[in-house]
Amino acid sequence: MSSSIQRFARKTRGFEARVAHAEALLREAAEDHGGRIVQANSLGVEGMVLTDMIARLQLPVAVATLDTGKLHAETLALIPAIRARYGIEVEVFRPQAEQVVHFVGRHGDDAMFRSLELRKACCALRKLEPMQRLLAGRSAWVTGLRREHSETRRHVPFYALEDDGREKFYPIADWTEADVWEYVKRHDVPYNALHDQWYPSIGCAPCTRAVSAGEDPRAGRWWWEQGAAKECGLHLRPEVASA
Ligand code: SF4
């Protein structure tokens, strides 16, 4: 089986400029928010690229993730891999155990497949609530969303001021898939083994499947749902002011 690097890594025109822009944006964000900025790393390849940049540039940006209790072993394996490679202790935020027990007891372990409301309720307790704790006390956060990911992400800016006054940075918003894997190749970035099994976008195990050649990169997320519903709510806030 070919690796994602073999499949996608390619140096295209403007690659160095896009990397330099992402690095400059990260540096500036770290300077402006020293000690109060966090990278929300979902442990997909984009998150790993940003963690690599933070480590390589020695920026004072914390690295955190959400462990929903439903992640693949391949995803969880990146937490010790980040520690081993970069010496960074990833902050891990988990859902409230009582809420999970209550929800699963009432609706079952497969509730997400039965209605959009139950799927969103599962995302709310396993992702949105822990995300609030991940962001508490931070004045800014960094995410690896890219415009290429999907139609709903086509206008992702480099920077947004959220309603609560927190700043959000998207350093690789304009990167292509070829850019991401070219960066991984050049810097030997550890990445999620599921990517090599045709999982371009990786979320919780029950809600993620592999895609076929030519399918939208996010087609494997909540594959039984249609269109704009296919987000968990972590990135749905109004986004303004691109830099
Ligand atoms: S992605 Fe699926 S398992 Fe994960 S929190 Fe959302 S509904 Fe639950």
mmCIF file of C-alpha atoms and ligand atoms in Angstrom:
data_model
loop_
_atom_site.group_PDB
_atom_site.id
_atom_site.type_symbol
_atom_site.label_atom_id
_atom_site.label_comp_id
_atom_site.label_asym_id
_atom_site.label_seq_id
_atom_site.Cartn_x
_atom_site.Cartn_y
_atom_site.Cartn_z
ATOM 1 C CA MET A 1 0.000 0.000 0.000
ATOM 2 C CA SER A 2 1.390 3.445 -0.906
ATOM 3 C CA SER A 3 1.873 5.953 1.890
ATOM 4 C CA SER A 4 0.176 9.338 1.974
ATOM 5 C CA ILE A 5 3.587 10.921 1.400
ATOM 6 C CA GLN A 6 4.032 8.898 -1.788
ATOM 7 C CA ARG A 7 0.489 9.710 -2.863
ATOM 8 C CA PHE A 8 0.282 13.409 -2.124
ATOM 9 C CA ALA A 9 3.611 15.118 -1.287
ATOM 10 C CA ARG A 10 4.531 17.537 -4.035
ATOM 11 C CA LYS A 11 6.330 20.848 -4.100
ATOM 12 C CA THR A 12 4.096 23.259 -5.965
ATOM 13 C CA ARG A 13 4.621 26.917 -6.802
ATOM 14 C CA GLY A 14 4.429 29.099 -3.708
ATOM 15 C CA PHE A 15 5.051 26.280 -1.211
ATOM 16 C CA GLU A 16 7.931 28.042 0.571
ATOM 17 C CA ALA A 17 5.963 31.286 0.727
ATOM 18 C CA ARG A 18 2.965 29.525 2.268
ATOM 19 C CA VAL A 19 5.196 27.839 4.868
ATOM 20 C CA ALA A 20 6.896 31.165 5.665
ATOM 21 C CA HIS A 21 3.519 32.867 6.028
ATOM 22 C CA ALA A 22 2.244 30.156 8.395
ATOM 23 C CA GLU A 23 5.410 30.395 10.498
ATOM 24 C CA ALA A 24 5.215 34.201 10.660
ATOM 25 C CA LEU A 25 1.565 34.074 11.701
ATOM 26 C CA LEU A 26 2.293 31.520 14.427
ATOM 27 C CA ARG A 27 5.245 33.567 15.689
ATOM 28 C CA GLU A 28 3.207 36.744 15.831
ATOM 29 C CA ALA A 29 0.327 34.986 17.585
ATOM 30 C CA ALA A 30 2.700 33.474 20.152
ATOM 31 C CA GLU A 31 4.293 36.876 20.805
ATOM 32 C CA ASP A 32 0.933 38.597 21.208
ATOM 33 C CA HIS A 33 -0.519 35.932 23.500
ATOM 34 C CA GLY A 34 2.571 34.520 25.230
ATOM 35 C CA GLY A 35 1.512 31.780 27.635
ATOM 36 C CA ARG A 36 -2.203 32.173 26.895
ATOM 37 C CA ILE A 37 -2.363 30.546 23.486
ATOM 38 C CA VAL A 38 -3.107 26.905 22.737
ATOM 39 C CA GLN A 39 -3.081 24.697 19.675
ATOM 40 C CA ALA A 40 -6.130 22.442 19.531
ATOM 41 C CA ASN A 41 -4.541 19.434 17.876
ATOM 42 C CA SER A 42 -7.100 16.891 16.669
ATOM 43 C CA LEU A 43 -4.192 14.535 15.899
ATOM 44 C CA GLY A 44 -4.825 14.541 12.177
ATOM 45 C CA VAL A 45 -1.991 15.463 9.837
ATOM 46 C CA GLU A 46 -2.675 19.210 9.875
ATOM 47 C CA GLY A 47 -2.525 19.250 13.660
ATOM 48 C CA MET A 48 0.773 17.384 13.555
ATOM 49 C CA VAL A 49 2.224 19.885 11.051
ATOM 50 C CA LEU A 50 1.344 22.754 13.389
ATOM 51 C CA THR A 51 2.754 20.974 16.445
ATOM 52 C CA ASP A 52 5.966 20.380 14.483
ATOM 53 C CA MET A 53 6.164 24.077 13.629
ATOM 54 C CA ILE A 54 5.523 25.109 17.232
ATOM 55 C CA ALA A 55 8.294 22.753 18.404
ATOM 56 C CA ARG A 56 10.759 23.669 15.639
ATOM 57 C CA LEU A 57 10.288 27.413 16.210
ATOM 58 C CA GLN A 58 10.266 26.860 19.990
ATOM 59 C CA LEU A 59 7.113 28.906 20.410
ATOM 60 C CA PRO A 60 5.358 29.270 23.779
ATOM 61 C CA VAL A 61 2.150 27.686 22.505
ATOM 62 C CA ALA A 62 0.537 24.883 24.527
ATOM 63 C CA VAL A 63 -0.606 21.781 22.640
ATOM 64 C CA ALA A 64 -3.911 20.229 23.672
ATOM 65 C CA THR A 65 -6.334 17.624 22.385
ATOM 66 C CA LEU A 66 -9.767 16.192 23.112
ATOM 67 C CA ASP A 67 -9.982 12.509 23.962
ATOM 68 C CA THR A 68 -13.670 11.834 23.345
ATOM 69 C CA GLY A 69 -13.431 8.245 24.545
ATOM 70 C CA LYS A 70 -14.223 7.132 20.990
ATOM 71 C CA LEU A 71 -10.896 7.710 19.240
ATOM 72 C CA HIS A 72 -8.979 5.106 17.250
ATOM 73 C CA ALA A 73 -5.890 3.564 18.865
ATOM 74 C CA GLU A 74 -3.867 5.014 15.963
ATOM 75 C CA THR A 75 -4.996 8.512 16.970
ATOM 76 C CA LEU A 76 -4.266 8.070 20.676
ATOM 77 C CA ALA A 77 -0.810 6.705 19.815
ATOM 78 C CA LEU A 78 0.204 10.193 18.683
ATOM 79 C CA ILE A 79 0.084 11.595 22.219
ATOM 80 C CA PRO A 80 3.156 9.597 23.386
ATOM 81 C CA ALA A 81 4.666 10.061 19.915
ATOM 82 C CA ILE A 82 4.561 13.856 20.361
ATOM 83 C CA ARG A 83 6.153 13.502 23.798
ATOM 84 C CA ALA A 84 8.909 11.275 22.401
ATOM 85 C CA ARG A 85 9.631 13.346 19.327
ATOM 86 C CA TYR A 86 9.253 16.913 20.627
ATOM 87 C CA GLY A 87 9.327 16.640 24.424
ATOM 88 C CA ILE A 88 5.866 18.254 24.465
ATOM 89 C CA GLU A 89 3.318 17.033 27.008
ATOM 90 C CA VAL A 90 -0.032 17.203 25.240
ATOM 91 C CA GLU A 91 -2.827 18.465 27.488
ATOM 92 C CA VAL A 92 -5.697 15.978 27.199
ATOM 93 C CA PHE A 93 -9.304 16.992 27.867
ATOM 94 C CA ARG A 94 -11.958 14.312 28.311
ATOM 95 C CA PRO A 95 -15.749 14.427 28.691
ATOM 96 C CA GLN A 96 -17.339 14.315 32.133
ATOM 97 C CA ALA A 97 -17.627 10.611 33.000
ATOM 98 C CA GLU A 98 -21.065 10.949 34.664
ATOM 99 C CA GLN A 99 -22.510 12.693 31.602
ATOM 100 C CA VAL A 100 -21.215 9.956 29.299
ATOM 101 C CA VAL A 101 -22.607 7.187 31.514
ATOM 102 C CA HIS A 102 -25.972 8.960 31.705
ATOM 103 C CA PHE A 103 -26.138 9.571 27.928
ATOM 104 C CA VAL A 104 -25.096 6.053 26.930
ATOM 105 C CA GLY A 105 -27.411 4.533 29.561
ATOM 106 C CA ARG A 106 -30.343 6.509 28.196
ATOM 107 C CA HIS A 107 -29.665 6.428 24.431
ATOM 108 C CA GLY A 108 -27.240 3.561 23.856
ATOM 109 C CA ASP A 109 -23.731 3.456 22.452
ATOM 110 C CA ASP A 110 -24.936 3.898 18.861
ATOM 111 C CA ALA A 111 -27.172 6.914 19.492
ATOM 112 C CA MET A 112 -25.346 9.018 16.877
ATOM 113 C CA PHE A 113 -26.748 6.858 14.065
ATOM 114 C CA ARG A 114 -30.362 7.254 15.126
ATOM 115 C CA SER A 115 -30.905 11.004 14.713
ATOM 116 C CA LEU A 116 -29.046 14.227 14.031
ATOM 117 C CA GLU A 117 -30.167 15.514 17.433
ATOM 118 C CA LEU A 118 -28.624 12.552 19.237
ATOM 119 C CA ARG A 119 -25.437 12.792 17.153
ATOM 120 C CA LYS A 120 -25.140 16.464 18.053
ATOM 121 C CA ALA A 121 -25.868 15.695 21.702
ATOM 122 C CA CYS A 122 -23.031 13.138 21.673
ATOM 123 C CA CYS A 123 -20.666 15.703 20.078
ATOM 124 C CA ALA A 124 -21.807 18.293 22.631
ATOM 125 C CA LEU A 125 -20.891 16.178 25.629
ATOM 126 C CA ARG A 126 -17.797 14.473 24.214
ATOM 127 C CA LYS A 127 -16.344 17.462 22.313
ATOM 128 C CA LEU A 128 -17.953 20.834 22.929
ATOM 129 C CA GLU A 129 -17.982 20.730 26.725
ATOM 130 C CA PRO A 130 -14.339 19.541 27.041
ATOM 131 C CA MET A 131 -13.412 22.151 24.415
ATOM 132 C CA GLN A 132 -14.738 24.877 26.704
ATOM 133 C CA ARG A 133 -12.326 23.655 29.382
ATOM 134 C CA LEU A 134 -9.486 23.413 26.842
ATOM 135 C CA LEU A 135 -10.013 27.074 25.923
ATOM 136 C CA ALA A 136 -10.644 28.382 29.448
ATOM 137 C CA GLY A 137 -8.046 30.967 30.436
ATOM 138 C CA ARG A 138 -6.626 31.220 26.900
ATOM 139 C CA SER A 139 -6.843 34.394 24.883
ATOM 140 C CA ALA A 140 -6.139 32.677 21.559
ATOM 141 C CA TRP A 141 -6.130 29.297 19.842
ATOM 142 C CA VAL A 142 -4.632 27.758 16.759
ATOM 143 C CA THR A 143 -6.286 25.289 14.440
ATOM 144 C CA GLY A 144 -5.303 23.376 11.301
ATOM 145 C CA LEU A 145 -8.475 23.951 9.266
ATOM 146 C CA ARG A 146 -7.842 24.348 5.532
ATOM 147 C CA ARG A 147 -10.040 25.839 2.811
ATOM 148 C CA GLU A 148 -9.627 22.739 0.689
ATOM 149 C CA HIS A 149 -11.238 20.501 3.319
ATOM 150 C CA SER A 150 -14.826 21.079 2.229
ATOM 151 C CA GLU A 151 -17.293 23.526 0.770
ATOM 152 C CA THR A 152 -18.193 24.758 4.265
ATOM 153 C CA ARG A 153 -14.527 25.602 4.921
ATOM 154 C CA ARG A 154 -13.919 27.376 1.617
ATOM 155 C CA HIS A 155 -13.774 30.812 3.266
ATOM 156 C CA VAL A 156 -11.684 29.930 6.307
ATOM 157 C CA PRO A 157 -9.624 33.078 7.107
ATOM 158 C CA PHE A 158 -6.105 33.198 8.569
ATOM 159 C CA TYR A 159 -7.420 34.982 11.610
ATOM 160 C CA ALA A 160 -10.764 35.517 13.315
ATOM 161 C CA LEU A 161 -11.966 37.362 16.375
ATOM 162 C CA GLU A 162 -14.581 35.243 18.092
ATOM 163 C CA ASP A 163 -17.684 36.575 19.826
ATOM 164 C CA ASP A 164 -16.154 35.943 23.245
ATOM 165 C CA GLY A 165 -13.102 38.094 22.355
ATOM 166 C CA ARG A 166 -10.788 35.129 21.890
ATOM 167 C CA GLU A 167 -8.568 35.183 18.815
ATOM 168 C CA LYS A 168 -8.397 32.185 16.514
ATOM 169 C CA PHE A 169 -5.551 31.531 14.082
ATOM 170 C CA TYR A 170 -5.605 29.315 10.982
ATOM 171 C CA PRO A 171 -1.950 29.364 9.842
ATOM 172 C CA ILE A 172 -2.362 26.754 7.108
ATOM 173 C CA ALA A 173 -5.783 27.839 5.823
ATOM 174 C CA ASP A 174 -4.415 28.292 2.286
ATOM 175 C CA TRP A 175 -2.311 25.092 2.149
ATOM 176 C CA THR A 176 -3.105 22.353 -0.313
ATOM 177 C CA GLU A 177 -2.990 18.654 0.486
ATOM 178 C CA ALA A 178 0.273 18.504 -1.525
ATOM 179 C CA ASP A 179 1.714 21.238 0.741
ATOM 180 C CA VAL A 180 0.765 19.387 3.910
ATOM 181 C CA TRP A 181 2.401 16.135 2.831
ATOM 182 C CA GLU A 182 5.415 17.914 1.341
ATOM 183 C CA TYR A 183 5.956 19.517 4.758
ATOM 184 C CA VAL A 184 5.539 16.137 6.489
ATOM 185 C CA LYS A 185 8.098 14.615 4.150
ATOM 186 C CA ARG A 186 10.664 17.390 4.585
ATOM 187 C CA HIS A 187 10.404 17.502 8.364
ATOM 188 C CA ASP A 188 9.722 13.818 8.965
ATOM 189 C CA VAL A 189 6.600 14.674 10.964
ATOM 190 C CA PRO A 190 4.982 11.732 12.789
ATOM 191 C CA TYR A 191 1.425 11.260 11.552
ATOM 192 C CA ASN A 192 -1.705 9.225 12.115
ATOM 193 C CA ALA A 193 -1.337 5.767 10.547
ATOM 194 C CA LEU A 194 -4.986 5.915 9.428
ATOM 195 C CA HIS A 195 -4.082 8.471 6.765
ATOM 196 C CA ASP A 196 -2.239 5.716 4.885
ATOM 197 C CA GLN A 197 -5.460 3.669 4.965
ATOM 198 C CA TRP A 198 -7.421 6.352 3.064
ATOM 199 C CA TYR A 199 -8.709 8.316 6.028
ATOM 200 C CA PRO A 200 -7.949 11.932 4.988
ATOM 201 C CA SER A 201 -10.027 13.345 7.863
ATOM 202 C CA ILE A 202 -10.044 11.542 11.195
ATOM 203 C CA GLY A 203 -12.539 11.896 14.009
ATOM 204 C CA CYS A 204 -14.163 9.427 16.397
ATOM 205 C CA ALA A 205 -13.999 5.774 15.330
ATOM 206 C CA PRO A 206 -17.758 5.145 14.960
ATOM 207 C CA CYS A 207 -18.228 8.322 12.926
ATOM 208 C CA THR A 208 -15.296 8.095 10.496
ATOM 209 C CA ARG A 209 -14.771 5.817 7.503
ATOM 210 C CA ALA A 210 -12.159 5.610 4.769
ATOM 211 C CA VAL A 211 -12.892 7.428 1.483
ATOM 212 C CA SER A 212 -12.551 6.286 -2.118
ATOM 213 C CA ALA A 213 -10.327 7.995 -4.682
ATOM 214 C CA GLY A 214 -11.963 11.237 -5.831
ATOM 215 C CA GLU A 215 -14.284 11.557 -2.834
ATOM 216 C CA ASP A 216 -14.396 14.790 -0.837
ATOM 217 C CA PRO A 217 -11.744 14.649 1.950
ATOM 218 C CA ARG A 218 -14.454 14.944 4.595
ATOM 219 C CA ALA A 219 -16.823 12.469 2.957
ATOM 220 C CA GLY A 220 -15.839 9.872 5.547
ATOM 221 C CA ARG A 221 -16.978 12.005 8.496
ATOM 222 C CA TRP A 222 -20.594 11.350 9.608
ATOM 223 C CA TRP A 223 -20.964 9.751 6.176
ATOM 224 C CA TRP A 224 -24.656 9.028 6.731
ATOM 225 C CA GLU A 225 -25.423 12.769 7.048
ATOM 226 C CA GLN A 226 -25.649 15.371 4.290
ATOM 227 C CA GLY A 227 -24.062 18.793 3.661
ATOM 228 C CA ALA A 228 -23.640 21.437 6.315
ATOM 229 C CA ALA A 229 -24.650 19.091 9.134
ATOM 230 C CA LYS A 230 -21.266 17.376 8.797
ATOM 231 C CA GLU A 231 -19.450 19.424 11.456
ATOM 232 C CA CYS A 232 -19.249 18.769 15.175
ATOM 233 C CA GLY A 233 -19.726 22.399 16.186
ATOM 234 C CA LEU A 234 -16.160 23.130 17.299
ATOM 235 C CA HIS A 235 -15.601 25.470 14.348
ATOM 236 C CA LEU A 236 -19.025 26.897 13.642
ATOM 237 C CA ARG A 237 -18.632 30.299 15.233
ATOM 238 C CA PRO A 238 -18.849 33.356 12.978
ATOM 239 C CA GLU A 239 -15.513 33.963 11.309
ATOM 240 C CA VAL A 240 -14.474 37.477 10.343
ATOM 241 C CA ALA A 241 -11.487 39.524 9.210
ATOM 242 C CA SER A 242 -8.999 37.587 7.203
ATOM 243 C CA ALA A 243 -5.330 38.533 7.439
HETATM 244 S S1 SF4 B 1 -17.984 12.299 16.374
HETATM 245 FE FE1 SF4 B 1 -19.443 10.604 16.828
HETATM 246 S S2 SF4 B 1 -18.675 9.515 18.660
HETATM 247 FE FE2 SF4 B 1 -17.529 11.466 18.426
HETATM 248 S S3 SF4 B 1 -18.574 12.861 19.765
HETATM 249 FE FE3 SF4 B 1 -19.499 13.167 17.732
HETATM 250 S S4 SF4 B 1 -21.226 11.700 17.591
HETATM 251 FE FE4 SF4 B 1 -20.005 11.122 19.390
#
